[in-house]
Amino acid sequence: MKHIVLIGDGMADYPIKELGDKTVLEAADTPHMDRMALEGINGLATNVPDGMPAGSDVANMSVLGYDPAKHYSGRAPLEAASMGIELDKNDVAFRCNLITIENGDILDHSAGHISTEEASQLMQAIEDELGGDVHFYPGISYRHLMVAQFGADAVCTPPHDVVEEPALDHMPRGDSAEKLQELIRASWNILSEHPVNKKRIEEGKRPANSIWLWGQGYAPSMPSFEEMYGLKAAVISAVDLIKGLGICEGMDVIEVPGATGYLDTNYVGKAEYALESLKDHDIVFVHVEAPDEAGHMGSLEAKIQAVEDFDSKVVGTILEGIEKLSEECTVLVLPDHPTPIAVRTHTPDPVPFVIYPSFNRDADIVKTYSEDAATDGILSTVRGCDLIRTMLSL
Ligand SMILES: [Zn+2]
């Protein structure tokens, strides 16, 4: 028996006036997910435990079969895993953004989406001057990491949450705050004097004139997916966080050419690689970021397009492919969390899921795939981290 989990990031939504009070899933043309709902069994999944942030890292940890309340230790350790940085027992990984501060305010959490090439020169300068007790690791564009042996319990603020607010109001607080603040302050001189930034200013671009530390944590301690479920697993995603999650769970990360994490991603390629991966894996997770991006943009048109592409090119390709498998297969479809157009950010609401077995089974009364229809599902409301077991028990 094989298993496929298809994740449409941020796909769920609220009823929208322009759509006659339908949600995106209700309004979009999604024949494949609707067929799954009609012939499969349905329910709602709570992927964000009470009191936890509705981040893609937390929600996808649930979808990948682990309870975030038990295993989640922060965003940066997952990114460290995807960057191949091994954390020792006492290491605390911090996300280290390159940001732009202007007149004391955080102007841009991404320093104008600075290029990776420019950023790596700046991060090298930071490591040369401030490295020693702590170390800095260059990543992609504005997204880098710092590893320290302190500050795990500091209160740090994601810079994208406080754009246009005074930087000094949002500096790290609590555990080791002084050391963390010192590092941020020390970066100001190093960065503003750097030729890369002088050139950026000349070209009218935003200078990366500060580091910003947040999202920290120890390496998560989690049993491998194979230990938990007895299945050999693979994951397909364009997003570092999701790859990092997979690595921490001992999954194989499969790279797909043209997977961008955006609206132009190689949808069909992801599905084809997933089917191929079942030759030497028992379960494969396919994560598609595009609906979430459209939700953050607040673009109704883009979100409908992303959901329809997910349905026709990913779900459609998978349903066609499993017909040709020599083994039976179950397919689970769900979002990690809603990214409603109206709020342009994640919400912790339960999300609709459908489990579709390629073999015969009594379907429930649900006829289409949507937030509302799933409330009539026979599986009712399930903790997201229990869904894999639910699927395996069929
Ligand atoms: Zn997400």
mmCIF file of C-alpha atoms and ligand atoms in Angstrom:
data_model
loop_
_atom_site.group_PDB
_atom_site.id
_atom_site.type_symbol
_atom_site.label_atom_id
_atom_site.label_comp_id
_atom_site.label_asym_id
_atom_site.label_seq_id
_atom_site.Cartn_x
_atom_site.Cartn_y
_atom_site.Cartn_z
ATOM 1 C CA MET A 1 0.000 0.000 0.000
ATOM 2 C CA LYS A 2 1.271 3.482 -0.929
ATOM 3 C CA HIS A 3 0.290 6.913 0.384
ATOM 4 C CA ILE A 4 0.366 10.405 -1.107
ATOM 5 C CA VAL A 5 -0.286 13.640 0.828
ATOM 6 C CA LEU A 6 -0.979 16.754 -1.253
ATOM 7 C CA ILE A 7 -0.715 20.085 0.598
ATOM 8 C CA GLY A 8 -2.166 23.237 -0.985
ATOM 9 C CA ASP A 9 -0.545 25.833 1.276
ATOM 10 C CA GLY A 10 -3.050 28.399 2.551
ATOM 11 C CA MET A 11 -5.813 27.116 0.226
ATOM 12 C CA ALA A 12 -8.693 27.436 2.745
ATOM 13 C CA ASP A 13 -10.458 30.793 3.046
ATOM 14 C CA TYR A 14 -13.516 32.629 4.352
ATOM 15 C CA PRO A 15 -16.694 33.342 2.337
ATOM 16 C CA ILE A 16 -16.001 36.253 -0.029
ATOM 17 C CA LYS A 17 -18.570 38.860 -1.079
ATOM 18 C CA GLU A 18 -17.365 39.143 -4.697
ATOM 19 C CA LEU A 19 -17.845 35.373 -4.994
ATOM 20 C CA GLY A 20 -21.459 35.509 -3.775
ATOM 21 C CA ASP A 21 -20.324 34.538 -0.263
ATOM 22 C CA LYS A 22 -18.523 31.473 -1.518
ATOM 23 C CA THR A 23 -14.987 30.586 -0.489
ATOM 24 C CA VAL A 24 -12.195 30.219 -3.060
ATOM 25 C CA LEU A 25 -12.483 26.413 -2.821
ATOM 26 C CA GLU A 26 -16.249 26.650 -3.455
ATOM 27 C CA ALA A 27 -15.955 29.095 -6.339
ATOM 28 C CA ALA A 28 -12.926 27.640 -8.120
ATOM 29 C CA ASP A 29 -13.343 24.869 -10.671
ATOM 30 C CA THR A 30 -11.865 21.849 -8.853
ATOM 31 C CA PRO A 31 -13.298 18.650 -10.395
ATOM 32 C CA HIS A 32 -10.545 16.370 -9.068
ATOM 33 C CA MET A 33 -10.760 17.393 -5.411
ATOM 34 C CA ASP A 34 -14.570 17.288 -5.697
ATOM 35 C CA ARG A 35 -14.405 13.730 -7.023
ATOM 36 C CA MET A 36 -12.147 12.758 -4.132
ATOM 37 C CA ALA A 37 -14.620 14.281 -1.652
ATOM 38 C CA LEU A 38 -17.544 12.469 -3.302
ATOM 39 C CA GLU A 39 -15.848 9.065 -3.381
ATOM 40 C CA GLY A 40 -13.665 9.422 -0.276
ATOM 41 C CA ILE A 41 -14.092 10.310 3.362
ATOM 42 C CA ASN A 42 -13.905 13.826 4.726
ATOM 43 C CA GLY A 43 -13.425 15.932 7.823
ATOM 44 C CA LEU A 44 -11.757 18.956 9.346
ATOM 45 C CA ALA A 45 -8.185 19.017 10.648
ATOM 46 C CA THR A 46 -6.807 21.300 13.361
ATOM 47 C CA ASN A 47 -3.182 21.795 12.359
ATOM 48 C CA VAL A 48 -2.417 24.707 14.696
ATOM 49 C CA PRO A 49 -2.600 23.720 18.383
ATOM 50 C CA ASP A 50 -4.245 26.253 20.728
ATOM 51 C CA GLY A 51 -1.998 29.141 21.624
ATOM 52 C CA MET A 52 0.612 28.435 18.934
ATOM 53 C CA PRO A 53 1.312 30.786 15.994
ATOM 54 C CA ALA A 54 -0.382 29.854 12.694
ATOM 55 C CA GLY A 55 2.935 29.574 10.873
ATOM 56 C CA SER A 56 3.523 27.247 7.947
ATOM 57 C CA ASP A 57 6.222 25.558 10.048
ATOM 58 C CA VAL A 58 3.806 24.729 12.898
ATOM 59 C CA ALA A 59 0.906 23.732 10.625
ATOM 60 C CA ASN A 60 3.025 21.595 8.313
ATOM 61 C CA MET A 61 4.619 19.828 11.266
ATOM 62 C CA SER A 62 1.086 18.602 12.062
ATOM 63 C CA VAL A 63 0.452 17.615 8.457
ATOM 64 C CA LEU A 64 3.742 15.709 8.389
ATOM 65 C CA GLY A 65 2.516 13.688 11.356
ATOM 66 C CA TYR A 66 4.106 15.341 14.427
ATOM 67 C CA ASP A 67 2.465 17.228 17.285
ATOM 68 C CA PRO A 68 3.898 20.788 17.226
ATOM 69 C CA ALA A 69 3.018 21.230 20.912
ATOM 70 C CA LYS A 70 5.549 18.473 21.594
ATOM 71 C CA HIS A 71 8.161 18.902 18.863
ATOM 72 C CA TYR A 72 8.179 22.500 17.607
ATOM 73 C CA SER A 73 11.262 24.414 18.781
ATOM 74 C CA GLY A 74 11.342 27.396 16.406
ATOM 75 C CA ARG A 75 11.669 28.292 12.779
ATOM 76 C CA ALA A 76 15.423 28.817 12.530
ATOM 77 C CA PRO A 77 16.421 25.239 13.533
ATOM 78 C CA LEU A 78 14.292 23.919 10.643
ATOM 79 C CA GLU A 79 15.980 26.309 8.219
ATOM 80 C CA ALA A 80 19.358 25.256 9.628
ATOM 81 C CA ALA A 81 18.497 21.651 8.753
ATOM 82 C CA SER A 82 17.614 22.613 5.179
ATOM 83 C CA MET A 83 20.927 24.540 4.895
ATOM 84 C CA GLY A 84 22.883 21.498 6.086
ATOM 85 C CA ILE A 85 23.968 23.162 9.351
ATOM 86 C CA GLU A 86 24.228 20.627 12.160
ATOM 87 C CA LEU A 87 23.284 21.928 15.593
ATOM 88 C CA ASP A 88 24.939 20.583 18.745
ATOM 89 C CA LYS A 89 22.942 20.050 21.898
ATOM 90 C CA ASN A 90 23.605 23.566 23.257
ATOM 91 C CA ASP A 91 23.393 25.397 19.936
ATOM 92 C CA VAL A 92 20.587 27.895 19.421
ATOM 93 C CA ALA A 93 19.864 28.755 15.787
ATOM 94 C CA PHE A 94 18.523 32.263 15.086
ATOM 95 C CA ARG A 95 17.087 33.514 11.867
ATOM 96 C CA CYS A 96 19.280 36.495 10.883
ATOM 97 C CA ASN A 97 17.575 38.829 8.413
ATOM 98 C CA LEU A 98 19.350 41.600 6.575
ATOM 99 C CA ILE A 99 16.947 44.527 6.939
ATOM 100 C CA THR A 100 16.741 48.243 6.174
ATOM 101 C CA ILE A 101 16.369 50.725 9.028
ATOM 102 C CA GLU A 102 15.627 54.349 8.087
ATOM 103 C CA ASN A 103 15.378 57.189 10.601
ATOM 104 C CA GLY A 104 15.165 54.593 13.370
ATOM 105 C CA ASP A 105 12.221 52.737 11.801
ATOM 106 C CA ILE A 106 12.280 49.267 10.278
ATOM 107 C CA LEU A 107 11.634 50.182 6.662
ATOM 108 C CA ASP A 108 12.026 46.787 4.979
ATOM 109 C CA HIS A 109 12.355 43.282 6.476
ATOM 110 C CA SER A 110 14.095 42.121 3.269
ATOM 111 C CA ALA A 111 16.481 45.033 2.510
ATOM 112 C CA GLY A 112 14.810 45.407 -0.881
ATOM 113 C CA HIS A 113 15.043 41.656 -1.515
ATOM 114 C CA ILE A 114 18.829 42.021 -1.666
ATOM 115 C CA SER A 115 20.605 39.616 -4.028
ATOM 116 C CA THR A 116 22.238 36.504 -2.603
ATOM 117 C CA GLU A 117 25.599 37.606 -4.007
ATOM 118 C CA GLU A 118 25.539 40.995 -2.263
ATOM 119 C CA ALA A 119 24.167 39.470 0.909
ATOM 120 C CA SER A 120 26.885 36.831 1.135
ATOM 121 C CA GLN A 121 29.578 39.569 1.052
ATOM 122 C CA LEU A 122 27.787 41.429 3.843
ATOM 123 C CA MET A 123 27.336 38.277 5.932
ATOM 124 C CA GLN A 124 31.033 37.481 5.473
ATOM 125 C CA ALA A 125 31.889 40.936 6.871
ATOM 126 C CA ILE A 126 29.540 40.320 9.803
ATOM 127 C CA GLU A 127 31.150 36.936 10.492
ATOM 128 C CA ASP A 128 34.661 38.456 10.259
ATOM 129 C CA GLU A 129 33.838 41.208 12.756
ATOM 130 C CA LEU A 130 31.313 39.573 15.090
ATOM 131 C CA GLY A 131 32.025 35.855 14.666
ATOM 132 C CA GLY A 132 33.727 33.954 17.494
ATOM 133 C CA ASP A 133 31.302 33.084 20.269
ATOM 134 C CA VAL A 134 28.576 33.112 17.655
ATOM 135 C CA HIS A 135 28.673 32.203 13.973
ATOM 136 C CA PHE A 136 26.833 33.554 10.962
ATOM 137 C CA TYR A 137 25.829 31.439 7.968
ATOM 138 C CA PRO A 138 24.854 33.028 4.649
ATOM 139 C CA GLY A 139 21.614 31.822 3.082
ATOM 140 C CA ILE A 140 19.475 33.110 0.223
ATOM 141 C CA SER A 141 18.717 36.829 -0.375
ATOM 142 C CA TYR A 142 17.887 38.476 2.982
ATOM 143 C CA ARG A 143 17.472 35.162 4.878
ATOM 144 C CA HIS A 144 20.499 34.063 6.922
ATOM 145 C CA LEU A 145 21.255 32.255 10.160
ATOM 146 C CA MET A 146 23.218 32.817 13.339
ATOM 147 C CA VAL A 147 24.156 30.039 15.750
ATOM 148 C CA ALA A 148 24.840 30.939 19.400
ATOM 149 C CA GLN A 149 24.921 29.150 22.752
ATOM 150 C CA PHE A 150 22.494 31.546 24.410
ATOM 151 C CA GLY A 151 19.202 33.323 23.940
ATOM 152 C CA ALA A 152 16.863 30.352 23.449
ATOM 153 C CA ASP A 153 14.205 31.989 25.634
ATOM 154 C CA ALA A 154 14.665 35.577 24.460
ATOM 155 C CA VAL A 155 11.539 37.297 23.134
ATOM 156 C CA CYS A 156 12.328 38.167 19.525
ATOM 157 C CA THR A 157 10.019 39.826 17.001
ATOM 158 C CA PRO A 158 9.774 38.834 13.318
ATOM 159 C CA PRO A 159 10.765 42.002 11.417
ATOM 160 C CA HIS A 160 7.930 41.632 8.858
ATOM 161 C CA ASP A 161 5.463 42.079 11.747
ATOM 162 C CA VAL A 162 6.829 45.510 12.726
ATOM 163 C CA VAL A 163 7.559 47.253 9.428
ATOM 164 C CA GLU A 164 7.395 51.063 9.756
ATOM 165 C CA GLU A 165 7.787 50.851 13.531
ATOM 166 C CA PRO A 166 10.814 51.990 15.568
ATOM 167 C CA ALA A 167 13.527 49.323 15.631
ATOM 168 C CA LEU A 168 14.437 50.151 19.227
ATOM 169 C CA ASP A 169 10.886 49.313 20.382
ATOM 170 C CA HIS A 170 11.219 45.763 19.059
ATOM 171 C CA MET A 171 14.749 44.723 20.015
ATOM 172 C CA PRO A 172 15.133 41.292 21.699
ATOM 173 C CA ARG A 173 13.933 41.187 25.302
ATOM 174 C CA GLY A 174 14.384 38.756 28.200
ATOM 175 C CA ASP A 175 16.973 35.950 28.176
ATOM 176 C CA SER A 176 20.378 37.210 26.911
ATOM 177 C CA ALA A 177 18.684 40.282 25.420
ATOM 178 C CA GLU A 178 21.729 42.439 26.058
ATOM 179 C CA LYS A 179 24.060 40.192 24.055
ATOM 180 C CA LEU A 180 21.559 39.950 21.209
ATOM 181 C CA GLN A 181 20.939 43.698 21.150
ATOM 182 C CA GLU A 182 24.701 44.279 21.185
ATOM 183 C CA LEU A 183 25.125 42.111 18.086
ATOM 184 C CA ILE A 184 22.380 43.986 16.239
ATOM 185 C CA ARG A 185 23.819 47.383 17.202
ATOM 186 C CA ALA A 186 27.347 46.269 16.287
ATOM 187 C CA SER A 187 26.125 45.361 12.799
ATOM 188 C CA TRP A 188 25.038 48.942 12.066
ATOM 189 C CA ASN A 189 28.550 50.364 11.590
ATOM 190 C CA ILE A 190 29.913 47.311 9.795
ATOM 191 C CA LEU A 191 27.053 47.290 7.316
ATOM 192 C CA SER A 192 26.626 50.990 6.600
ATOM 193 C CA GLU A 193 30.366 51.360 5.894
ATOM 194 C CA HIS A 194 30.400 48.361 3.544
ATOM 195 C CA PRO A 195 31.003 49.043 -0.197
ATOM 196 C CA VAL A 196 28.065 46.808 -1.147
ATOM 197 C CA ASN A 197 25.682 49.111 0.711
ATOM 198 C CA LYS A 198 27.346 52.316 -0.527
ATOM 199 C CA LYS A 199 26.795 51.032 -4.055
ATOM 200 C CA ARG A 200 23.173 50.085 -3.312
ATOM 201 C CA ILE A 201 22.450 53.585 -2.034
ATOM 202 C CA GLU A 202 24.067 55.120 -5.142
ATOM 203 C CA GLU A 203 21.818 52.941 -7.285
ATOM 204 C CA GLY A 204 18.748 54.066 -5.358
ATOM 205 C CA LYS A 205 18.318 50.649 -3.699
ATOM 206 C CA ARG A 206 17.589 49.987 -0.045
ATOM 207 C CA PRO A 207 20.762 49.338 1.968
ATOM 208 C CA ALA A 208 20.962 46.225 4.164
ATOM 209 C CA ASN A 209 22.097 48.290 7.142
ATOM 210 C CA SER A 210 21.145 46.036 10.055
ATOM 211 C CA ILE A 211 20.924 42.381 11.001
ATOM 212 C CA TRP A 212 17.772 41.264 12.827
ATOM 213 C CA LEU A 213 17.663 38.162 15.036
ATOM 214 C CA TRP A 214 14.459 36.138 15.608
ATOM 215 C CA GLY A 215 12.757 32.713 15.232
ATOM 216 C CA GLN A 216 15.349 30.995 17.425
ATOM 217 C CA GLY A 217 15.391 27.534 18.941
ATOM 218 C CA TYR A 218 17.349 24.380 19.712
ATOM 219 C CA ALA A 219 17.462 21.529 17.211
ATOM 220 C CA PRO A 220 14.071 19.805 17.456
ATOM 221 C CA SER A 221 14.237 16.371 18.990
ATOM 222 C CA MET A 222 11.950 14.146 17.028
ATOM 223 C CA PRO A 223 11.896 10.447 16.189
ATOM 224 C CA SER A 224 12.213 9.747 12.474
ATOM 225 C CA PHE A 225 9.070 9.297 10.414
ATOM 226 C CA GLU A 226 10.044 5.689 9.845
ATOM 227 C CA GLU A 227 10.310 5.118 13.621
ATOM 228 C CA MET A 228 6.929 6.787 14.161
ATOM 229 C CA TYR A 229 4.981 5.160 11.353
ATOM 230 C CA GLY A 230 7.108 2.355 9.904
ATOM 231 C CA LEU A 231 7.048 4.006 6.484
ATOM 232 C CA LYS A 232 9.854 5.265 4.269
ATOM 233 C CA ALA A 233 8.940 8.862 3.405
ATOM 234 C CA ALA A 234 9.872 11.548 0.886
ATOM 235 C CA VAL A 235 8.946 15.223 0.655
ATOM 236 C CA ILE A 236 8.700 17.571 -2.325
ATOM 237 C CA SER A 237 8.620 21.350 -1.758
ATOM 238 C CA ALA A 238 10.250 24.526 -3.036
ATOM 239 C CA VAL A 239 10.258 25.994 0.467
ATOM 240 C CA ASP A 240 13.291 25.678 2.778
ATOM 241 C CA LEU A 241 11.173 25.387 5.923
ATOM 242 C CA ILE A 242 9.293 22.371 4.602
ATOM 243 C CA LYS A 243 12.474 20.722 3.322
ATOM 244 C CA GLY A 244 14.049 21.350 6.751
ATOM 245 C CA LEU A 245 11.055 19.721 8.435
ATOM 246 C CA GLY A 246 11.450 16.711 6.175
ATOM 247 C CA ILE A 247 15.172 16.466 6.956
ATOM 248 C CA CYS A 248 14.505 16.653 10.724
ATOM 249 C CA GLU A 249 12.011 13.799 10.273
ATOM 250 C CA GLY A 250 14.528 11.693 8.347
ATOM 251 C CA MET A 251 12.667 11.990 5.037
ATOM 252 C CA ASP A 252 14.301 12.097 1.617
ATOM 253 C CA VAL A 253 13.991 15.545 0.042
ATOM 254 C CA ILE A 254 13.299 15.254 -3.681
ATOM 255 C CA GLU A 255 14.276 18.235 -5.831
ATOM 256 C CA VAL A 256 12.013 18.986 -8.797
ATOM 257 C CA PRO A 257 13.331 21.171 -11.630
ATOM 258 C CA GLY A 258 11.270 24.353 -11.993
ATOM 259 C CA ALA A 259 9.693 24.183 -8.502
ATOM 260 C CA THR A 260 9.626 27.863 -7.546
ATOM 261 C CA GLY A 261 7.206 28.140 -4.626
ATOM 262 C CA TYR A 262 5.334 30.695 -6.702
ATOM 263 C CA LEU A 263 2.444 30.893 -9.165
ATOM 264 C CA ASP A 264 4.663 29.736 -12.029
ATOM 265 C CA THR A 265 5.822 26.571 -10.261
ATOM 266 C CA ASN A 266 6.223 23.271 -12.097
ATOM 267 C CA TYR A 267 2.969 21.699 -10.815
ATOM 268 C CA VAL A 268 2.890 18.714 -13.139
ATOM 269 C CA GLY A 269 6.577 17.994 -12.486
ATOM 270 C CA LYS A 270 5.942 17.843 -8.751
ATOM 271 C CA ALA A 271 3.163 15.280 -9.242
ATOM 272 C CA GLU A 272 5.221 13.206 -11.676
ATOM 273 C CA TYR A 273 8.236 13.143 -9.345
ATOM 274 C CA ALA A 274 5.929 12.154 -6.484
ATOM 275 C CA LEU A 275 4.572 9.183 -8.421
ATOM 276 C CA GLU A 276 8.103 8.199 -9.414
ATOM 277 C CA SER A 277 9.274 8.436 -5.768
ATOM 278 C CA LEU A 278 6.769 5.747 -4.761
ATOM 279 C CA LYS A 279 9.024 3.158 -6.419
ATOM 280 C CA ASP A 280 11.327 3.357 -3.390
ATOM 281 C CA HIS A 281 9.169 5.139 -0.762
ATOM 282 C CA ASP A 282 5.919 4.201 1.005
ATOM 283 C CA ILE A 283 4.619 7.750 1.389
ATOM 284 C CA VAL A 284 5.334 11.054 -0.316
ATOM 285 C CA PHE A 285 4.347 14.577 0.760
ATOM 286 C CA VAL A 286 3.909 17.180 -1.985
ATOM 287 C CA HIS A 287 3.766 20.791 -0.795
ATOM 288 C CA VAL A 288 2.579 23.585 -3.129
ATOM 289 C CA GLU A 289 3.138 27.147 -1.913
ATOM 290 C CA ALA A 290 1.296 29.117 -4.621
ATOM 291 C CA PRO A 291 -2.198 29.509 -3.009
ATOM 292 C CA ASP A 292 -0.564 30.928 0.135
ATOM 293 C CA GLU A 293 1.429 33.468 -1.897
ATOM 294 C CA ALA A 294 -1.788 34.555 -3.630
ATOM 295 C CA GLY A 295 -3.494 34.876 -0.230
ATOM 296 C CA HIS A 296 -0.686 37.101 1.088
ATOM 297 C CA MET A 297 -0.973 39.221 -2.065
ATOM 298 C CA GLY A 298 -4.698 39.576 -1.377
ATOM 299 C CA SER A 299 -5.338 38.649 -5.015
ATOM 300 C CA LEU A 300 -8.597 36.776 -5.494
ATOM 301 C CA GLU A 301 -7.852 36.104 -9.133
ATOM 302 C CA ALA A 302 -4.389 34.708 -8.388
ATOM 303 C CA LYS A 303 -5.701 32.510 -5.578
ATOM 304 C CA ILE A 304 -8.458 30.991 -7.715
ATOM 305 C CA GLN A 305 -5.868 30.350 -10.433
ATOM 306 C CA ALA A 306 -3.459 28.753 -7.929
ATOM 307 C CA VAL A 307 -6.201 26.488 -6.516
ATOM 308 C CA GLU A 308 -7.386 25.482 -10.014
ATOM 309 C CA ASP A 309 -3.790 24.755 -11.073
ATOM 310 C CA PHE A 310 -3.251 22.690 -7.916
ATOM 311 C CA ASP A 311 -6.436 20.735 -8.689
ATOM 312 C CA SER A 312 -5.867 20.081 -12.383
ATOM 313 C CA LYS A 313 -2.079 19.756 -12.514
ATOM 314 C CA VAL A 314 -1.195 18.210 -9.148
ATOM 315 C CA VAL A 315 -4.315 16.381 -7.929
ATOM 316 C CA GLY A 316 -5.408 15.458 -11.477
ATOM 317 C CA THR A 317 -1.984 14.099 -12.414
ATOM 318 C CA ILE A 318 -1.814 12.093 -9.169
ATOM 319 C CA LEU A 319 -5.302 10.574 -9.556
ATOM 320 C CA GLU A 320 -4.476 9.536 -13.106
ATOM 321 C CA GLY A 321 -1.089 8.178 -12.012
ATOM 322 C CA ILE A 322 -2.339 5.998 -9.162
ATOM 323 C CA GLU A 323 -4.625 4.138 -11.588
ATOM 324 C CA LYS A 324 -1.471 2.777 -13.180
ATOM 325 C CA LEU A 325 0.241 1.743 -9.919
ATOM 326 C CA SER A 326 0.453 -1.977 -9.292
ATOM 327 C CA GLU A 327 -0.391 -1.359 -5.609
ATOM 328 C CA GLU A 328 -3.324 0.207 -3.830
ATOM 329 C CA CYS A 329 -2.871 3.801 -2.782
ATOM 330 C CA THR A 330 -4.543 6.390 -0.555
ATOM 331 C CA VAL A 331 -4.391 10.094 -1.331
ATOM 332 C CA LEU A 332 -4.880 12.787 1.330
ATOM 333 C CA VAL A 333 -5.521 16.393 0.263
ATOM 334 C CA LEU A 334 -5.555 19.390 2.591
ATOM 335 C CA PRO A 335 -4.157 22.893 3.205
ATOM 336 C CA ASP A 336 -1.824 23.475 6.156
ATOM 337 C CA HIS A 337 -3.814 26.532 7.355
ATOM 338 C CA PRO A 338 -6.136 29.112 5.742
ATOM 339 C CA THR A 339 -4.570 32.253 4.236
ATOM 340 C CA PRO A 340 -7.812 34.217 3.724
ATOM 341 C CA ILE A 341 -7.824 36.941 1.071
ATOM 342 C CA ALA A 342 -9.600 39.251 3.519
ATOM 343 C CA VAL A 343 -6.805 39.182 6.128
ATOM 344 C CA ARG A 344 -3.806 38.416 3.867
ATOM 345 C CA THR A 345 -2.185 36.343 6.592
ATOM 346 C CA HIS A 346 -2.484 32.879 8.147
ATOM 347 C CA THR A 347 -5.310 31.959 10.521
ATOM 348 C CA PRO A 348 -5.416 28.964 12.882
ATOM 349 C CA ASP A 349 -8.917 27.775 11.782
ATOM 350 C CA PRO A 350 -9.487 24.057 11.091
ATOM 351 C CA VAL A 351 -9.048 23.098 7.422
ATOM 352 C CA PRO A 352 -11.017 20.661 5.239
ATOM 353 C CA PHE A 353 -9.341 17.366 4.339
ATOM 354 C CA VAL A 354 -10.289 14.424 2.180
ATOM 355 C CA ILE A 355 -8.866 10.893 2.155
ATOM 356 C CA TYR A 356 -9.389 9.046 -1.090
ATOM 357 C CA PRO A 357 -8.520 5.362 -1.336
ATOM 358 C CA SER A 358 -7.901 3.918 -4.797
ATOM 359 C CA PHE A 359 -9.709 0.777 -3.587
ATOM 360 C CA ASN A 360 -13.405 0.476 -2.771
ATOM 361 C CA ARG A 361 -14.665 1.928 0.440
ATOM 362 C CA ASP A 362 -17.909 3.374 1.690
ATOM 363 C CA ALA A 363 -17.924 7.086 0.988
ATOM 364 C CA ASP A 364 -19.560 9.538 3.411
ATOM 365 C CA ILE A 365 -22.278 12.034 2.479
ATOM 366 C CA VAL A 366 -19.897 14.839 1.470
ATOM 367 C CA LYS A 367 -20.162 15.632 -2.234
ATOM 368 C CA THR A 368 -17.676 18.458 -2.855
ATOM 369 C CA TYR A 369 -14.387 19.618 -1.398
ATOM 370 C CA SER A 370 -14.805 22.783 0.679
ATOM 371 C CA GLU A 371 -14.565 24.239 4.184
ATOM 372 C CA ASP A 372 -18.327 23.988 4.711
ATOM 373 C CA ALA A 373 -18.942 20.624 3.024
ATOM 374 C CA ALA A 374 -16.217 18.984 5.129
ATOM 375 C CA THR A 375 -18.144 19.743 8.326
ATOM 376 C CA ASP A 376 -20.505 16.867 7.327
ATOM 377 C CA GLY A 377 -17.573 14.476 6.915
ATOM 378 C CA ILE A 378 -17.682 11.149 8.723
ATOM 379 C CA LEU A 379 -14.320 11.796 10.373
ATOM 380 C CA SER A 380 -15.599 15.024 11.968
ATOM 381 C CA THR A 381 -12.717 17.076 13.463
ATOM 382 C CA VAL A 382 -9.298 15.432 13.772
ATOM 383 C CA ARG A 383 -6.021 16.738 15.213
ATOM 384 C CA GLY A 384 -3.811 17.306 12.179
ATOM 385 C CA CYS A 385 -0.959 15.311 13.697
ATOM 386 C CA ASP A 386 -3.277 12.257 13.978
ATOM 387 C CA LEU A 387 -4.294 12.292 10.299
ATOM 388 C CA ILE A 388 -1.496 10.013 9.084
ATOM 389 C CA ARG A 389 -2.619 7.325 11.548
ATOM 390 C CA THR A 390 -6.222 7.842 10.457
ATOM 391 C CA MET A 391 -5.175 7.349 6.843
ATOM 392 C CA LEU A 392 -3.114 4.237 7.664
ATOM 393 C CA SER A 393 -5.981 2.679 9.627
ATOM 394 C CA LEU A 394 -8.308 2.547 6.594
HETATM 395 ZN ZN ZN B 1 1.548 27.667 4.969
#
